[in-house]
PDB file of C-alpha atoms in Angstrom:
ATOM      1  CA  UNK A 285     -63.630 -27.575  -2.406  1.00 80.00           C
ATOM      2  CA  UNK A 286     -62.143 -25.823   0.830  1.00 87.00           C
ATOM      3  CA  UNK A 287     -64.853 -24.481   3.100  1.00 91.00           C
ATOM      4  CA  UNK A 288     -64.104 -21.620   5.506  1.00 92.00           C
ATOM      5  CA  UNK A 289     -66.005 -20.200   8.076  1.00 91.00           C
ATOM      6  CA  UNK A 290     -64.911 -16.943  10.180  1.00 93.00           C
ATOM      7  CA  UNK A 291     -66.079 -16.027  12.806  1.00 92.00           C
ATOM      8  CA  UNK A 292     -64.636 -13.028  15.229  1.00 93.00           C
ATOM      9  CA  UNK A 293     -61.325 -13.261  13.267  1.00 91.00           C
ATOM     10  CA  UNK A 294     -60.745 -16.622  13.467  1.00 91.00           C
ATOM     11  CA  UNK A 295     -60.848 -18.858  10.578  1.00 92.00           C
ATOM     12  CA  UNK A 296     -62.641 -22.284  10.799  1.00 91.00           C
ATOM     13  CA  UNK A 297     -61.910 -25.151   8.525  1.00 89.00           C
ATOM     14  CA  UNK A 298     -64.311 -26.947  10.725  1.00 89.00           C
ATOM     15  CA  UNK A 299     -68.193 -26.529  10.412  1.00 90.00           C
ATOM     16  CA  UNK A 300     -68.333 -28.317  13.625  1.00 90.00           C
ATOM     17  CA  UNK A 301     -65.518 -26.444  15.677  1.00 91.00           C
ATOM     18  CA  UNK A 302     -66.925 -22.712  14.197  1.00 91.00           C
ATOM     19  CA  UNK A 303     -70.366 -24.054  15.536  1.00 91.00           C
ATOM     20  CA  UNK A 304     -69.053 -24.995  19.090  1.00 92.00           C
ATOM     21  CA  UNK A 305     -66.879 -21.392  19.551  1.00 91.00           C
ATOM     22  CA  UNK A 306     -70.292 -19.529  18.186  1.00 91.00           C
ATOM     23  CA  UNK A 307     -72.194 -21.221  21.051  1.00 91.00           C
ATOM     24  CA  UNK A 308     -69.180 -20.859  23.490  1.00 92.00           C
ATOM     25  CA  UNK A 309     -69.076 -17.202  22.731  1.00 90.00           C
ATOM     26  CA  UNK A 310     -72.797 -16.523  21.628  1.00 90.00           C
ATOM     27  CA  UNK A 311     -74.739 -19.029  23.163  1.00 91.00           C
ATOM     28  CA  UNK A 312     -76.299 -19.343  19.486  1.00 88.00           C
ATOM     29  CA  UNK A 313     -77.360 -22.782  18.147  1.00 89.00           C
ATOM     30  CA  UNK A 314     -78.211 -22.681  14.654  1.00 86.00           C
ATOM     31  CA  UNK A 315     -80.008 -25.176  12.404  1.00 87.00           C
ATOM     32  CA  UNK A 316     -78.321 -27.153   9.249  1.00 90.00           C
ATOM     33  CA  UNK A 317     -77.465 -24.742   6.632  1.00 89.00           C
ATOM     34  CA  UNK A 318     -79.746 -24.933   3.304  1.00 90.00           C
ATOM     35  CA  UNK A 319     -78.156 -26.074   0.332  1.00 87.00           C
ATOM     36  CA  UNK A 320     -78.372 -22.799  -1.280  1.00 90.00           C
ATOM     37  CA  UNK A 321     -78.014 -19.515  -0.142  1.00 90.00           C
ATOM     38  CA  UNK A 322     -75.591 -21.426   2.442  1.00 92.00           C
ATOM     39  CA  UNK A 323     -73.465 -17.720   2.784  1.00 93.00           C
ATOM     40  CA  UNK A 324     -76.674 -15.843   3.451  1.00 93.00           C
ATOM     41  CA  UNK A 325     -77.188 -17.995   6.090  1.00 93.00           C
ATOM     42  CA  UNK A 326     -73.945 -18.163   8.050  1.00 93.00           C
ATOM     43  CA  UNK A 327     -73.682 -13.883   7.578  1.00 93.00           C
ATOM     44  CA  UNK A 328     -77.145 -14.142  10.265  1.00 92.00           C
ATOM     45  CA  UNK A 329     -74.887 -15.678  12.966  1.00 92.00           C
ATOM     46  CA  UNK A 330     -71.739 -13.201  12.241  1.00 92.00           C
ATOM     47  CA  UNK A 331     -69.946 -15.400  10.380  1.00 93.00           C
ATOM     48  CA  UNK A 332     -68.352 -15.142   7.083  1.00 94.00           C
ATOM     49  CA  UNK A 333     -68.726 -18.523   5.000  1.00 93.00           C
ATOM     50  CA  UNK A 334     -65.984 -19.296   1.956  1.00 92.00           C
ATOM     51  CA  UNK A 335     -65.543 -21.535  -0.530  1.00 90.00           C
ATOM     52  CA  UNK A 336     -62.680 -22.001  -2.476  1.00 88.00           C
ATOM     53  CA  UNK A 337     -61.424 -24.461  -4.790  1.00 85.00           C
ATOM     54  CA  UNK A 338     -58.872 -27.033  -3.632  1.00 78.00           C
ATOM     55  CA  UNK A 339     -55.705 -26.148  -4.438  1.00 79.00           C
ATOM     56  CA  UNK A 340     -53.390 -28.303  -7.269  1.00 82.00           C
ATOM     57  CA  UNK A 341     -50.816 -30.469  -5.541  1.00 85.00           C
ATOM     58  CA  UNK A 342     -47.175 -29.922  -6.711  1.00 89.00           C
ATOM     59  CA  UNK A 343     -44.733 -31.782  -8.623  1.00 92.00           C
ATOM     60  CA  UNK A 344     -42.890 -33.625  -5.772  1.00 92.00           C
ATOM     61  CA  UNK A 345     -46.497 -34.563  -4.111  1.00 91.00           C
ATOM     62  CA  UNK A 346     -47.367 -35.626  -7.588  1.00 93.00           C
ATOM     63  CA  UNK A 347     -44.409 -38.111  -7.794  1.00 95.00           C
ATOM     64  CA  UNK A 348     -44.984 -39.354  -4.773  1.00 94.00           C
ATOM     65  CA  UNK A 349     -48.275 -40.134  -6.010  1.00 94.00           C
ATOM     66  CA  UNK A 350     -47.330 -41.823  -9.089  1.00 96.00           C
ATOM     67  CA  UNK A 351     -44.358 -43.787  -6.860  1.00 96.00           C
ATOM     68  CA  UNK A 352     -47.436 -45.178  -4.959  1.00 96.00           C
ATOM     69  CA  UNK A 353     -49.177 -46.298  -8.170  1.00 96.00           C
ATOM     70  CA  UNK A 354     -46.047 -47.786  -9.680  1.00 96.00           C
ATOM     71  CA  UNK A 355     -45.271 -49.482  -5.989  1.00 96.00           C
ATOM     72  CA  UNK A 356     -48.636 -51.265  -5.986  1.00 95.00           C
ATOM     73  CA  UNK A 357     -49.244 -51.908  -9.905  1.00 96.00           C
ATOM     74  CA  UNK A 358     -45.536 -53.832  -9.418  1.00 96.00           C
ATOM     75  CA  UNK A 359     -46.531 -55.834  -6.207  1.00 94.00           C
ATOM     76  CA  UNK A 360     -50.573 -56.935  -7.800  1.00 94.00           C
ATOM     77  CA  UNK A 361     -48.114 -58.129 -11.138  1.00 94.00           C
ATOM     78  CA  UNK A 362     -45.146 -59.442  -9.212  1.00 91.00           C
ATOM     79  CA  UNK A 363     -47.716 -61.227  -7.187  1.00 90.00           C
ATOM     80  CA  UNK A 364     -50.884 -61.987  -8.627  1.00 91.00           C
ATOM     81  CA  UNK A 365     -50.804 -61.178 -12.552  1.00 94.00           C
ATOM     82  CA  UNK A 366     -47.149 -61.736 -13.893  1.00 95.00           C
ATOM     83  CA  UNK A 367     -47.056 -64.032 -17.381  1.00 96.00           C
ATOM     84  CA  UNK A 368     -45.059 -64.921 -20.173  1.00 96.00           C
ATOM     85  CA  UNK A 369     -45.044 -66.652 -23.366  1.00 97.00           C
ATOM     86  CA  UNK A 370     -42.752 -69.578 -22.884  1.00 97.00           C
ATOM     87  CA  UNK A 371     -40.608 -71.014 -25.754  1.00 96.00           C
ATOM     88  CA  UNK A 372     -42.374 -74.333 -25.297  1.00 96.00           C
ATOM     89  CA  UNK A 373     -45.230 -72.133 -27.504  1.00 95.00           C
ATOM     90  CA  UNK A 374     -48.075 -71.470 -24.729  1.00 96.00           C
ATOM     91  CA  UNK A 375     -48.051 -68.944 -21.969  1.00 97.00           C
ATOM     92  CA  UNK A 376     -47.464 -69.407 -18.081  1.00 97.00           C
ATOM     93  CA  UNK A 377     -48.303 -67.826 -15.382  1.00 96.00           C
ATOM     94  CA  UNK A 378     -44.557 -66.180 -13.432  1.00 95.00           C
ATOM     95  CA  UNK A 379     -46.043 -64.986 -10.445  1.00 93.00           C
ATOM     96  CA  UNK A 380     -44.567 -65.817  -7.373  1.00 90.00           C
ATOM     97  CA  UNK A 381     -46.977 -68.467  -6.918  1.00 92.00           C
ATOM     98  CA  UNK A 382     -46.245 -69.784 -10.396  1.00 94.00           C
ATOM     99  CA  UNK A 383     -42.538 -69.736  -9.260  1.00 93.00           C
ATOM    100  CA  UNK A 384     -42.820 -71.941  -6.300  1.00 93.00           C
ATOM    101  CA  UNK A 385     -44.977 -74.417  -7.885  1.00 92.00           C
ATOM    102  CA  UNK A 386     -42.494 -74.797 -10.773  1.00 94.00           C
ATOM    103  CA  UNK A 387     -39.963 -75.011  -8.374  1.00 93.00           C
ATOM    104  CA  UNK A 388     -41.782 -77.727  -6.399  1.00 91.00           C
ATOM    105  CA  UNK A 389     -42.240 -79.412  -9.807  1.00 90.00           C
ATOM    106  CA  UNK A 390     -38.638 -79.203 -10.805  1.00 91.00           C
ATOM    107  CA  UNK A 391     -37.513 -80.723  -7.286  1.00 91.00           C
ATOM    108  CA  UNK A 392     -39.880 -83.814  -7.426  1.00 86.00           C
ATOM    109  CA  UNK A 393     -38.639 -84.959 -10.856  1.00 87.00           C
ATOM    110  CA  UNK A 394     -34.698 -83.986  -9.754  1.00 88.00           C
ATOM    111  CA  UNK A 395     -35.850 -86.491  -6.446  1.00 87.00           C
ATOM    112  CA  UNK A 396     -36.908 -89.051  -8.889  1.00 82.00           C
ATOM    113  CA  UNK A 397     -34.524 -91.562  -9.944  1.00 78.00           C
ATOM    114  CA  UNK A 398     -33.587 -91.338 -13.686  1.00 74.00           C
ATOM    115  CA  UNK A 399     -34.579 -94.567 -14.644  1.00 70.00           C
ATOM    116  CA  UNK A 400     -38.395 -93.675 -13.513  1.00 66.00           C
ATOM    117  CA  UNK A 401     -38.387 -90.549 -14.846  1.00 72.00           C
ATOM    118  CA  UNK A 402     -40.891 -89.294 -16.860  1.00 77.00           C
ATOM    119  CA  UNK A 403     -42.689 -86.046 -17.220  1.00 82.00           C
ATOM    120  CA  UNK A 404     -45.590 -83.941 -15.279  1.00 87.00           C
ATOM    121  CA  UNK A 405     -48.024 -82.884 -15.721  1.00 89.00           C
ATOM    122  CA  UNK A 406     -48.080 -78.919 -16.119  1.00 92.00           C
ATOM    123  CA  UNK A 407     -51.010 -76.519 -16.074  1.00 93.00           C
ATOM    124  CA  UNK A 408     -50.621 -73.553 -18.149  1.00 95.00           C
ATOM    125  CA  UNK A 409     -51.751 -69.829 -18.087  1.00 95.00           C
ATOM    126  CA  UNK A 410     -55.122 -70.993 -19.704  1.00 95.00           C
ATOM    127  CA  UNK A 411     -55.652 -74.304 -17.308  1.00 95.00           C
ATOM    128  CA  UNK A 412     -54.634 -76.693 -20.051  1.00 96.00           C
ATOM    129  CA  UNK A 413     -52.231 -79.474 -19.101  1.00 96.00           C
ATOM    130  CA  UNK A 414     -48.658 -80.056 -20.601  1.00 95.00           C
ATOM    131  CA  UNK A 415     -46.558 -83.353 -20.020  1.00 92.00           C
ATOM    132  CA  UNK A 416     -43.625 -81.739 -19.364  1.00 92.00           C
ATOM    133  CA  UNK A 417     -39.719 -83.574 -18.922  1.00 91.00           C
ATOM    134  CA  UNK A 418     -37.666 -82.028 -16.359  1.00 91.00           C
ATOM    135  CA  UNK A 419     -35.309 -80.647 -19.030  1.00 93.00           C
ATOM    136  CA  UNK A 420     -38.709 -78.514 -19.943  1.00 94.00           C
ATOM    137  CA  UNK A 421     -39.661 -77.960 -16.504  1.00 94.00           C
ATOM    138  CA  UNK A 422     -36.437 -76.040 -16.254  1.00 95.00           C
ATOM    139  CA  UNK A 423     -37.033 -73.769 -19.342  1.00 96.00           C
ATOM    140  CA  UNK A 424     -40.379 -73.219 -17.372  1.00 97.00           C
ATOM    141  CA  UNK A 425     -38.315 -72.436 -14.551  1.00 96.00           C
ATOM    142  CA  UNK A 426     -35.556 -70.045 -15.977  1.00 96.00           C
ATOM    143  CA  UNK A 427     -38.142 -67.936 -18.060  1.00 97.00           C
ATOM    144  CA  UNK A 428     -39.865 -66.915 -15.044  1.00 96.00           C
ATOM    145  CA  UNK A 429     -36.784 -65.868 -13.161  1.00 95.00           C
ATOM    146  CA  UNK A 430     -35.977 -64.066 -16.264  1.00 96.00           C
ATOM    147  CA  UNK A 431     -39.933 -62.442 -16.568  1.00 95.00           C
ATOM    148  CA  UNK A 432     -39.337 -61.159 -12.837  1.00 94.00           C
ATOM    149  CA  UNK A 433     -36.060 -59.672 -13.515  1.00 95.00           C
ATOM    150  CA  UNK A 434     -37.656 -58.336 -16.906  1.00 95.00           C
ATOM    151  CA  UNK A 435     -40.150 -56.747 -14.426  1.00 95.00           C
ATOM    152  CA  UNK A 436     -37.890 -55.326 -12.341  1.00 95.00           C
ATOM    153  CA  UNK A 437     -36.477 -53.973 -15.091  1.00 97.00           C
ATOM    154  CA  UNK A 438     -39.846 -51.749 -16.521  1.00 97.00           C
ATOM    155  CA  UNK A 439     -40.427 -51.041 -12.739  1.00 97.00           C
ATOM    156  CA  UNK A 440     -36.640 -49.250 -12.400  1.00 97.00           C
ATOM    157  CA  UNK A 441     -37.603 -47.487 -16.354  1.00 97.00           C
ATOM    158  CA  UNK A 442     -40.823 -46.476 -15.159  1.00 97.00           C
ATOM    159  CA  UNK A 443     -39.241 -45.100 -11.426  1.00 97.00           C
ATOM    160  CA  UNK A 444     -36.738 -43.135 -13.796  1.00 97.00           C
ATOM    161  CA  UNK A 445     -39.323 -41.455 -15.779  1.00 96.00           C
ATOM    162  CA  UNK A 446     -41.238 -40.186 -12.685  1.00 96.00           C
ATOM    163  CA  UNK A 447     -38.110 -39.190 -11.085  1.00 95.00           C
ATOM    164  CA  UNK A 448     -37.134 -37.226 -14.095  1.00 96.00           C
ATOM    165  CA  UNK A 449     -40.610 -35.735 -14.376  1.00 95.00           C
ATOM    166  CA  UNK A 450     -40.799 -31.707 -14.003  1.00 94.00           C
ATOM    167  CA  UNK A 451     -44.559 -31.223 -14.924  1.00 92.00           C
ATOM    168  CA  UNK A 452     -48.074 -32.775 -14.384  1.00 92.00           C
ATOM    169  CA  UNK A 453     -47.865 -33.459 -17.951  1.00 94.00           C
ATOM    170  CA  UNK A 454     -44.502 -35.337 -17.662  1.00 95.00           C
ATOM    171  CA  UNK A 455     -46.015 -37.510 -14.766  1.00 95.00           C
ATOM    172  CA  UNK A 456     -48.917 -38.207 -16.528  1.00 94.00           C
ATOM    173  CA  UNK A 457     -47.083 -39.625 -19.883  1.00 96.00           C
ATOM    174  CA  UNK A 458     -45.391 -42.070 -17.643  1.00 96.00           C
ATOM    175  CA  UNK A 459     -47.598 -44.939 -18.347  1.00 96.00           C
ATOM    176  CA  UNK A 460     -47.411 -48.067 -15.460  1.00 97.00           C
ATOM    177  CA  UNK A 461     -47.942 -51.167 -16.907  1.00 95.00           C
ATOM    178  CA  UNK A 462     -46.184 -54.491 -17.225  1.00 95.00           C
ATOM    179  CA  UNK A 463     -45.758 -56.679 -20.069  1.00 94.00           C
ATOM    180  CA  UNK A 464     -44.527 -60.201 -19.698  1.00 93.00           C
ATOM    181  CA  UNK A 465     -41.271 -61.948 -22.144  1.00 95.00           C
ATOM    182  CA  UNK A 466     -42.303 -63.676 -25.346  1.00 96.00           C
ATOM    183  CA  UNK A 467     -39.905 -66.408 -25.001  1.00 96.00           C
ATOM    184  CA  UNK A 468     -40.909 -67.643 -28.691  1.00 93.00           C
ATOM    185  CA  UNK A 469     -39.490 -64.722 -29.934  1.00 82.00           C
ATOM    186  CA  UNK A 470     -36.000 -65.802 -29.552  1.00 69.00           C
ATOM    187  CA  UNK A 471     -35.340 -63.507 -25.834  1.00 54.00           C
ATOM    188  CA  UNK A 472     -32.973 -65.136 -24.147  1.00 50.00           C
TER     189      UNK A 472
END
């Protein structure tokens, strides 16, 4: 809701500002205007009091707005939420975290020598541990480079859709959300 007040021809978006030229001009102090009859009121003082309802943003400030919404639903699941269903049949967490710990996995067993080699231990999505060689490490590995770049992906489809937008209603069927790869299902 917009509030006016006017007041010798000027208008006041202000309650505050309208109160200090009234004074200036006046030298009236009023109280605190009553919930109702709030126009009634003001009219007293010589001012005229408005109300009007805020008015509906437009399309490009719309799309901005849904830009925003895309921008920070891709960081929180770049960042923070990102999974996928591996081929090794559970699912892992490919967040950025996720990324750097498999790295950090992959590089110990690469540092170990062959002969010693065994597997580690890997926590999934759900906290339950996998032994894991370093062959599987690196399927690990390569389907979460592949589930970021799949997210990428949905983010540059999604950035399309709002671009292409040329109603409310277009921007609203543009639906921001981010699905992780099913590896087990053969995507390569």
């Amino acid at each position: 809701m917009v509030k006016t007040w006017t007041y010798k021809d000027t208008v006041y978006q202000s309650e505050w500002l309208m109160r200090q030229e009234l004074f200036k001009q006046d030298r009236v102090a009023c109280g605190e205007a009553p919930a109702e009859g709030v126009a009634e009121f003001w009219a007293q003082f010589g001012v005229a009091y408005a109300e009007e309802p805020d008015l509906e943003p437009n399309i490009d400030e719309l799309r901005n707005q849904k830009l925003s919404s895309l921008e920070s639903a891709f960081m929180q699941w770049y960042q923070t939420d990102a999974t996928c269903t591996s081929s090794l049949g559970f699912v892992v967490d490919s967040d950025a975290r996720a990324m750097l710990d498999v790295s950090g996995l992959v590089t110990t067993l690469e540092a170990t020598p062959v002969d010693s080699r065994g597997g580690v231990t890997f926590m999934d999505h759900n906290n339950i541990p996998h032994m894991l060689t370093l062959s599987q490490l690196k399927t690990v590995q390569l389907e979460i480079i592949k589930t970021g770049q799949a997210a990428y992906e949905q983010k540059w489809t999604m950035r399309s859709a709002i671009g292409a937008a040329k109603t409310p209603d277009d921007l609203d069927a543009v639906e921001i959300r981010f699905t992780g790869v099913d590896f087990t299902m053969g995507a390569a």
